[in-house]
PDB file of C-alpha atoms in Angstrom:
ATOM      1  CA  SER A  12       6.394 -27.523   1.574  1.00  0.00           C
ATOM      2  CA  GLY A  13      10.205 -29.591   0.782  1.00  0.00           C
ATOM      3  CA  LEU A  14      10.103 -27.271  -2.327  1.00  0.00           C
ATOM      4  CA  PRO A  15      13.694 -25.402  -3.167  1.00  0.00           C
ATOM      5  CA  THR A  16      14.539 -21.867  -1.010  1.00  0.00           C
ATOM      6  CA  GLY A  17      12.414 -18.709  -3.410  1.00  0.00           C
ATOM      7  CA  SER A  18       9.602 -21.474  -4.259  1.00  0.00           C
ATOM      8  CA  VAL A  19       6.368 -19.822  -5.108  1.00  0.00           C
ATOM      9  CA  LEU A  20       4.588 -21.396  -2.728  1.00  0.00           C
ATOM     10  CA  GLN A  21       1.625 -18.952  -2.943  1.00  0.00           C
ATOM     11  CA  VAL A  22       0.042 -15.604  -4.407  1.00  0.00           C
ATOM     12  CA  ILE A  23      -2.983 -14.356  -2.654  1.00  0.00           C
ATOM     13  CA  GLN A  24      -4.613 -10.969  -4.450  1.00  0.00           C
ATOM     14  CA  GLY A  25      -6.782  -8.403  -3.041  1.00  0.00           C
ATOM     15  CA  SER A  26      -8.658  -5.472  -5.177  1.00  0.00           C
ATOM     16  CA  THR A  27     -10.587  -1.644  -4.811  1.00  0.00           C
ATOM     17  CA  THR A  28     -12.226   0.516  -6.464  1.00  0.00           C
ATOM     18  CA  THR A  29     -12.897   2.368  -3.938  1.00  0.00           C
ATOM     19  CA  PRO A  30     -10.922   5.776  -3.887  1.00  0.00           C
ATOM     20  CA  SER A  31      -9.948   7.064  -0.421  1.00  0.00           C
ATOM     21  CA  ASP A  32      -8.858  10.718   0.193  1.00  0.00           C
ATOM     22  CA  THR A  33      -8.224  13.133   3.456  1.00  0.00           C
ATOM     23  CA  THR A  34      -6.726  16.004   5.026  1.00  0.00           C
ATOM     24  CA  SER A  35      -5.179  14.127   8.127  1.00  0.00           C
ATOM     25  CA  THR A  36      -1.639  14.513   8.856  1.00  0.00           C
ATOM     26  CA  SER A  37      -1.677  11.348  11.093  1.00  0.00           C
ATOM     27  CA  PHE A  38      -2.408   8.149   8.748  1.00  0.00           C
ATOM     28  CA  GLN A  39      -5.425   6.859   7.766  1.00  0.00           C
ATOM     29  CA  ASP A  40      -6.351   2.988   6.616  1.00  0.00           C
ATOM     30  CA  SER A  41      -6.433   2.746   3.043  1.00  0.00           C
ATOM     31  CA  ASN A  42      -8.540   0.029   0.925  1.00  0.00           C
ATOM     32  CA  ILE A  43      -5.368  -0.947  -0.775  1.00  0.00           C
ATOM     33  CA  THR A  44      -5.270  -4.925   1.430  1.00  0.00           C
ATOM     34  CA  ALA A  45      -4.633  -8.259   1.821  1.00  0.00           C
ATOM     35  CA  SER A  46      -4.347 -11.273   3.896  1.00  0.00           C
ATOM     36  CA  ILE A  47      -2.246 -14.018   3.967  1.00  0.00           C
ATOM     37  CA  THR A  48      -0.842 -16.759   6.270  1.00  0.00           C
ATOM     38  CA  PRO A  49       2.179 -18.040   5.187  1.00  0.00           C
ATOM     39  CA  THR A  50       2.845 -22.044   5.346  1.00  0.00           C
ATOM     40  CA  SER A  51       5.709 -22.461   7.126  1.00  0.00           C
ATOM     41  CA  ALA A  52       7.646 -19.671   9.647  1.00  0.00           C
ATOM     42  CA  SER A  53      10.641 -19.117   7.200  1.00  0.00           C
ATOM     43  CA  SER A  54       8.806 -17.391   4.415  1.00  0.00           C
ATOM     44  CA  LYS A  55       8.995 -14.366   2.853  1.00  0.00           C
ATOM     45  CA  ILE A  56       6.367 -12.304   1.586  1.00  0.00           C
ATOM     46  CA  LEU A  57       6.484 -10.646  -1.445  1.00  0.00           C
ATOM     47  CA  VAL A  58       4.043  -7.504  -0.795  1.00  0.00           C
ATOM     48  CA  ILE A  59       3.259  -5.623  -4.076  1.00  0.00           C
ATOM     49  CA  ALA A  60       0.747  -2.411  -3.851  1.00  0.00           C
ATOM     50  CA  ASP A  61      -0.234  -0.132  -6.806  1.00  0.00           C
ATOM     51  CA  PHE A  62      -2.659   2.652  -6.864  1.00  0.00           C
ATOM     52  CA  GLY A  63      -2.933   5.749  -7.846  1.00  0.00           C
ATOM     53  CA  SER A  64      -1.586   8.793  -6.269  1.00  0.00           C
ATOM     54  CA  GLY A  65      -2.972  12.731  -5.744  1.00  0.00           C
ATOM     55  CA  ALA A  66      -2.634  16.122  -4.161  1.00  0.00           C
ATOM     56  CA  THR A  67      -4.458  18.835  -4.264  1.00  0.00           C
ATOM     57  CA  ASN A  68      -4.342  23.066  -3.180  1.00  0.00           C
ATOM     58  CA  SER A  69      -0.769  24.139  -1.946  1.00  0.00           C
ATOM     59  CA  GLN A  70       1.806  22.771   0.087  1.00  0.00           C
ATOM     60  CA  GLY A  71       1.125  19.503   0.529  1.00  0.00           C
ATOM     61  CA  GLY A  72       2.336  15.580   0.059  1.00  0.00           C
ATOM     62  CA  CYS A  73       0.806  12.470   0.507  1.00  0.00           C
ATOM     63  CA  ILE A  74       2.894  10.240   1.991  1.00  0.00           C
ATOM     64  CA  VAL A  75       1.827   6.373   2.446  1.00  0.00           C
ATOM     65  CA  ASN A  76       2.825   4.079   4.375  1.00  0.00           C
ATOM     66  CA  LEU A  77       3.159  -0.203   4.163  1.00  0.00           C
ATOM     67  CA  VAL A  78       2.106  -1.360   7.384  1.00  0.00           C
ATOM     68  CA  ARG A  79       2.134  -5.307   8.669  1.00  0.00           C
ATOM     69  CA  GLY A  80      -0.552  -5.468  11.090  1.00  0.00           C
ATOM     70  CA  SER A  81      -0.297  -2.339  13.239  1.00  0.00           C
ATOM     71  CA  THR A  82       3.782  -2.497  11.952  1.00  0.00           C
ATOM     72  CA  GLN A  83       5.502  -0.193   9.939  1.00  0.00           C
ATOM     73  CA  LEU A  84       7.637  -1.201   6.855  1.00  0.00           C
ATOM     74  CA  PHE A  85       8.315   1.308   5.238  1.00  0.00           C
ATOM     75  CA  TYR A  86       6.896   5.048   4.025  1.00  0.00           C
ATOM     76  CA  ARG A  87       7.084   6.882   1.006  1.00  0.00           C
ATOM     77  CA  GLY A  88       6.501  10.134  -0.776  1.00  0.00           C
ATOM     78  CA  VAL A  89       3.854   9.641  -3.847  1.00  0.00           C
ATOM     79  CA  ALA A  90       2.673  13.208  -4.886  1.00  0.00           C
ATOM     80  CA  TYR A  91       3.158  17.072  -4.028  1.00  0.00           C
ATOM     81  CA  SER A  92       0.933  19.624  -4.903  1.00  0.00           C
ATOM     82  CA  ASP A  93       2.290  23.198  -6.127  1.00  0.00           C
ATOM     83  CA  GLY A  94      -0.657  25.060  -6.160  1.00  0.00           C
ATOM     84  CA  GLY A  95      -3.074  23.351  -8.706  1.00  0.00           C
ATOM     85  CA  SER A  96      -3.216  19.502  -7.745  1.00  0.00           C
ATOM     86  CA  SER A  97      -0.912  16.365  -8.570  1.00  0.00           C
ATOM     87  CA  THR A  98      -1.861  12.897  -9.694  1.00  0.00           C
ATOM     88  CA  GLY A  99       0.476  10.235 -10.623  1.00  0.00           C
ATOM     89  CA  SER A 100       0.478   5.981 -10.071  1.00  0.00           C
ATOM     90  CA  SER A 101       2.054   4.045  -7.117  1.00  0.00           C
ATOM     91  CA  THR A 102       3.916   0.814  -6.479  1.00  0.00           C
ATOM     92  CA  LEU A 103       4.914  -0.692  -3.103  1.00  0.00           C
ATOM     93  CA  CYS A 104       7.337  -3.673  -3.397  1.00  0.00           C
ATOM     94  CA  HIS A 105       8.646  -4.566   0.157  1.00  0.00           C
ATOM     95  CA  LEU A 106      10.329  -7.899   1.019  1.00  0.00           C
ATOM     96  CA  ASP A 107       9.338  -8.550   4.786  1.00  0.00           C
ATOM     97  CA  SER A 108      10.169 -11.927   6.522  1.00  0.00           C
ATOM     98  CA  PRO A 109       6.808 -12.278   9.205  1.00  0.00           C
ATOM     99  CA  ALA A 110       7.819 -15.436  11.125  1.00  0.00           C
ATOM    100  CA  THR A 111       4.377 -17.318  11.409  1.00  0.00           C
ATOM    101  CA  THR A 112       2.032 -19.255  10.600  1.00  0.00           C
ATOM    102  CA  SER A 113      -0.642 -17.530  11.369  1.00  0.00           C
ATOM    103  CA  SER A 114      -2.335 -14.726   8.897  1.00  0.00           C
ATOM    104  CA  VAL A 115      -1.210 -11.713   8.354  1.00  0.00           C
ATOM    105  CA  THR A 116      -2.580  -8.301   6.988  1.00  0.00           C
ATOM    106  CA  TYR A 117      -1.065  -6.039   4.549  1.00  0.00           C
ATOM    107  CA  LYS A 118      -1.737  -2.382   4.343  1.00  0.00           C
ATOM    108  CA  VAL A 119      -1.921   0.868   3.008  1.00  0.00           C
ATOM    109  CA  GLN A 120      -1.983   3.453   4.552  1.00  0.00           C
ATOM    110  CA  PHE A 121      -2.016   7.276   3.765  1.00  0.00           C
ATOM    111  CA  LEU A 122      -1.991  11.454   5.044  1.00  0.00           C
ATOM    112  CA  THR A 123      -1.200  14.628   3.613  1.00  0.00           C
ATOM    113  CA  GLN A 124       1.670  17.075   5.118  1.00  0.00           C
ATOM    114  CA  ASN A 125      -0.773  19.742   5.478  1.00  0.00           C
ATOM    115  CA  THR A 126      -4.031  19.727   6.222  1.00  0.00           C
ATOM    116  CA  ASN A 127      -4.542  22.333   3.324  1.00  0.00           C
ATOM    117  CA  SER A 128      -3.911  19.755   0.694  1.00  0.00           C
ATOM    118  CA  THR A 129      -6.391  16.477   0.850  1.00  0.00           C
ATOM    119  CA  VAL A 130      -4.711  13.717  -0.943  1.00  0.00           C
ATOM    120  CA  ALA A 131      -5.800  10.421  -2.133  1.00  0.00           C
ATOM    121  CA  VAL A 132      -5.205   7.204  -3.046  1.00  0.00           C
ATOM    122  CA  ASN A 133      -6.560   5.312  -6.152  1.00  0.00           C
ATOM    123  CA  SER A 134      -8.072   8.773  -7.172  1.00  0.00           C
ATOM    124  CA  GLY A 135      -9.719   9.145 -10.431  1.00  0.00           C
ATOM    125  CA  PHE A 136      -7.986  10.938 -13.257  1.00  0.00           C
ATOM    126  CA  GLY A 137      -9.426  13.067 -16.335  1.00  0.00           C
ATOM    127  CA  GLY A 138     -12.780  11.907 -15.943  1.00  0.00           C
ATOM    128  CA  TYR A 139     -12.434   7.784 -15.239  1.00  0.00           C
ATOM    129  CA  MET A 140     -13.262   7.243 -12.325  1.00  0.00           C
ATOM    130  CA  ASN A 141     -12.750   4.703  -9.419  1.00  0.00           C
ATOM    131  CA  PRO A 142      -9.900   3.154 -11.198  1.00  0.00           C
ATOM    132  CA  THR A 143      -8.486  -0.149  -9.848  1.00  0.00           C
ATOM    133  CA  ALA A 144      -5.789  -0.495  -6.849  1.00  0.00           C
ATOM    134  CA  HIS A 145      -3.820  -4.293  -6.449  1.00  0.00           C
ATOM    135  CA  MET A 146      -2.246  -5.091  -3.406  1.00  0.00           C
ATOM    136  CA  THR A 147      -0.698  -8.519  -4.491  1.00  0.00           C
ATOM    137  CA  LEU A 148       0.997 -10.992  -1.929  1.00  0.00           C
ATOM    138  CA  MET A 149       3.305 -13.811  -3.015  1.00  0.00           C
ATOM    139  CA  GLU A 150       4.675 -16.381  -0.321  1.00  0.00           C
ATOM    140  CA  ILE A 151       8.464 -17.575  -1.170  1.00  0.00           C
ATOM    141  CA  ALA A 152       9.776 -20.438   0.645  1.00  0.00           C
ATOM    142  CA  GLY A 153      12.842 -19.716   2.520  1.00  0.00           C
TER     143      GLY A 153
END
């Protein structure tokens, strides 16, 4: 690209207002996703996802997973309910090195720790339904 290492080469943002919930203890795809085609195989991709999260009922937590294609990058617990419900805001950040110039897709997945607890991403809160979740991808020159 001719630009100095660390330069931002492109920025892509995906957004959704569609909430997702599950009672599955296996990771499920959410609608929080975005794709980018790196201009160089030496580039890094900074992935930032921001969204609401929550858990209802008792003894269950929401675990979110960041994937590139089918490759797990990392996971994190974001909400836990011990009777009643829990809601909050979540942000995932990851500096990835996909080592390709082919299109790559990043996605947030999620599961519940306990089938008795429904967990949600991009969930509404207090009557404010279908908020906007984002996934931002920044290609950084390597």
